Amino acid sequence: MRWALVKVCLAVTTMVVVAFAIPLGLVIKEMARDRAFSNAERTATAFVPTLSITTDRDQLARALASAQTGDGDRVSVYVPAGDGSPAIRLGEQRLAEDRLTGVQRATVHDVPGGSVWLQPIAVSAVKTAVVEVYVPEDEVTNGVTTAWVVLAGVGIALIIGSVAVADRLGVRMVQPAQRLVGAAHDLGEGKLGARVPEDGPTELRLAAVAFNSMADQVVQLLANERELAADLSHRLRTPLTVLRLNAASLGAGPAADQTRVAVEQLEREVDTIIRTARDAKPQTAAAGPGAGCDAAEVIRERMDFWSALAEDEGRKVRVAGVERPVRIPVARGELAAALDALLGNVFRHTPEGTAFAVDVHSGEDAVIVLVSDAGPGIVDPAAAMARGSADGRVGSTGLGLDIVRRLAESTGGDVTIGSSVLGGTEVRIWVQLDRRGPAESRRGRGHRGRERKGLVSTFNRSRSLP
């Protein structure tokens, strides 16, 4: 593009210079010729007063001597014979007398080395004198060569200047394009941080904006894919927990030992997949208008599943608040995955026989889901909420609580971790029903937080484990 712009500018400027310089050079040449013959005409006209007064040879000789200009004799006078008087010829003869006789108007004749200007002057009614002024060739072209050289220099300077300007403009256009090409190569090689400065001409600036937007979308899509892989892998931990618990009850024997070893190996592989994919930036898409599920139904279904395992381990289980439908703007699969993550943590990180409970409370604009246990609790709740943080818990990938948090925040709610009335951990999930954004939800969190805290505590204390 750069050299193409230079070539175009070179061709256009050259044509413009040629179109103006050639006619101007011809005009200068013609002006020099007109100047030379205008001087010759003035010199010849200067003899009109003298010839109108006298045709005496001596007086004409003195006038001719004073009129001579330049080197040599340039002016000559011819007075034809008449009335018996002889013809008068003063000065150097350059034309024959037959060419001087009968001249009626000013004319120019070419002679060796230049031209002569013939000026007829009437000296009587029957005689016409002719003044002959010699104009050398170098006087006709005086200054023409210099003017042509100046014109050529100006034309060349214009061409060079236009090429330089075109080159700078080409660089200004090419550099953003080169940066765009380089960033595209970097992005293709996996350098996801490659971006293009949004400068240069308008078209290239818009291309840079589009490229950066595309790169952001690619990064987001890759992050979402990795996050989905991590979340799906985390969901495998629920059936793995069941397998591990069932394998622990198989007793002794080679088959039982092999089963337990296989389950442990499978758990390690799933943990490896989760740790590999969990660095992606989390993002959970909220359910669209009209979407959602019956939280009470989902909780009953999942508690039926986990109650069988709890019975095998001697755990007391309580479920409350699921007697009537509770609609929330969350996809059924997302809510089931969040519950499995929390209940799986109870089985994984608390001793056998530890009781747990799931309570649901439905308000006008929000639904609260509480998952409580009587285990040892969480040492650092803030660290436990961070994605990918295991908080020192053996066998934890740090994704379970993050899945729950993103589910709540997708509705404008949030998740908090505290101490339960059972003596262990209480995970409180606040699901917003009016679908306010997270920022708006946070603005009203001060007042609602105080109302929520009192409501939940009363709700927990009003029920006890059987």
Tab-separated table of N, CA and C in Angstrom, residues 361 368 370 414 416-419 421 426 428 430 445-461:
chain	number	residue	atom	x	y	z
A	361	HIS	N	-36.995	-20.547	52.540
A	361	HIS	CA	-37.967	-19.536	52.937
A	361	HIS	C	-38.259	-18.655	51.729
A	368	ILE	N	-34.751	-17.580	50.109
A	368	ILE	CA	-33.537	-17.910	50.847
A	368	ILE	C	-33.453	-19.420	50.967
A	370	LEU	N	-31.033	-22.248	52.774
A	370	LEU	CA	-29.987	-22.443	53.780
A	370	LEU	C	-29.556	-23.900	53.781
A	414	ASP	N	-26.938	-12.959	46.359
A	414	ASP	CA	-25.570	-13.251	46.770
A	414	ASP	C	-25.550	-14.483	47.675
A	416	THR	N	-23.621	-15.982	51.355
A	416	THR	CA	-22.799	-15.716	52.535
A	416	THR	C	-22.567	-17.013	53.296
A	417	ILE	N	-21.461	-17.045	54.012
A	417	ILE	CA	-21.094	-18.213	54.823
A	417	ILE	C	-20.981	-17.761	56.274
A	418	GLY	N	-21.631	-18.491	57.146
A	418	GLY	CA	-21.569	-18.163	58.568
A	418	GLY	C	-21.682	-19.414	59.422
A	419	SER	N	-21.975	-19.189	60.652
A	419	SER	CA	-22.123	-20.301	61.594
A	419	SER	C	-23.597	-20.660	61.720
A	421	VAL	N	-26.956	-22.777	63.468
A	421	VAL	CA	-27.433	-23.124	64.804
A	421	VAL	C	-27.093	-24.555	65.139
A	426	GLU	N	-23.052	-22.634	57.863
A	426	GLU	CA	-24.317	-22.307	57.238
A	426	GLU	C	-24.029	-21.532	55.954
A	428	ARG	N	-25.781	-19.524	53.096
A	428	ARG	CA	-27.047	-18.848	52.894
A	428	ARG	C	-27.083	-18.320	51.454
A	430	TRP	N	-29.113	-16.254	48.722
A	430	TRP	CA	-30.179	-15.273	48.536
A	430	TRP	C	-30.460	-15.182	47.036
A	445	ARG	N	-28.626	-3.510	49.840
A	445	ARG	CA	-28.233	-4.640	50.676
A	445	ARG	C	-28.149	-4.268	52.149
A	446	GLY	N	-27.874	-2.965	52.474
A	446	GLY	CA	-27.737	-2.609	53.883
A	446	GLY	C	-29.008	-2.862	54.652
A	447	HIS	N	-30.137	-2.323	54.149
A	447	HIS	CA	-31.412	-2.512	54.836
A	447	HIS	C	-31.872	-3.952	54.741
A	448	ARG	N	-31.779	-4.545	53.564
A	448	ARG	CA	-32.259	-5.911	53.396
A	448	ARG	C	-31.388	-6.893	54.159
A	449	GLY	N	-30.090	-6.545	54.299
A	449	GLY	CA	-29.211	-7.444	55.042
A	449	GLY	C	-29.657	-7.578	56.483
A	450	ARG	N	-30.064	-6.429	57.118
A	450	ARG	CA	-30.526	-6.495	58.510
A	450	ARG	C	-31.829	-7.264	58.600
A	451	GLU	N	-32.720	-7.021	57.602
A	451	GLU	CA	-33.996	-7.733	57.622
A	451	GLU	C	-33.784	-9.221	57.383
A	452	ARG	N	-32.841	-9.513	56.456
A	452	ARG	CA	-32.597	-10.916	56.110
A	452	ARG	C	-31.992	-11.675	57.288
A	453	LYS	N	-31.081	-11.021	57.982
A	453	LYS	CA	-30.405	-11.713	59.075
A	453	LYS	C	-31.393	-12.123	60.156
A	454	GLY	N	-32.258	-11.206	60.562
A	454	GLY	CA	-33.226	-11.546	61.578
A	454	GLY	C	-34.204	-12.602	61.117
A	455	LEU	N	-34.612	-12.535	59.882
A	455	LEU	CA	-35.572	-13.489	59.348
A	455	LEU	C	-34.997	-14.884	59.316
A	456	VAL	N	-33.754	-15.015	58.863
A	456	VAL	CA	-33.151	-16.342	58.743
A	456	VAL	C	-32.898	-16.951	60.110
A	457	SER	N	-32.422	-16.146	61.039
A	457	SER	CA	-32.152	-16.697	62.378
A	457	SER	C	-33.434	-17.236	62.994
A	458	THR	N	-34.547	-16.505	62.902
A	458	THR	CA	-35.813	-16.969	63.423
A	458	THR	C	-36.247	-18.253	62.708
A	459	PHE	N	-35.996	-18.311	61.463
A	459	PHE	CA	-36.392	-19.453	60.667
A	459	PHE	C	-35.614	-20.697	61.091
A	460	ASN	N	-34.331	-20.535	61.369
A	460	ASN	CA	-33.523	-21.677	61.794
A	460	ASN	C	-33.895	-22.155	63.192
A	461	ARG	N	-34.124	-21.208	64.060
A	461	ARG	CA	-34.358	-21.598	65.442
A	461	ARG	C	-35.734	-22.197	65.606
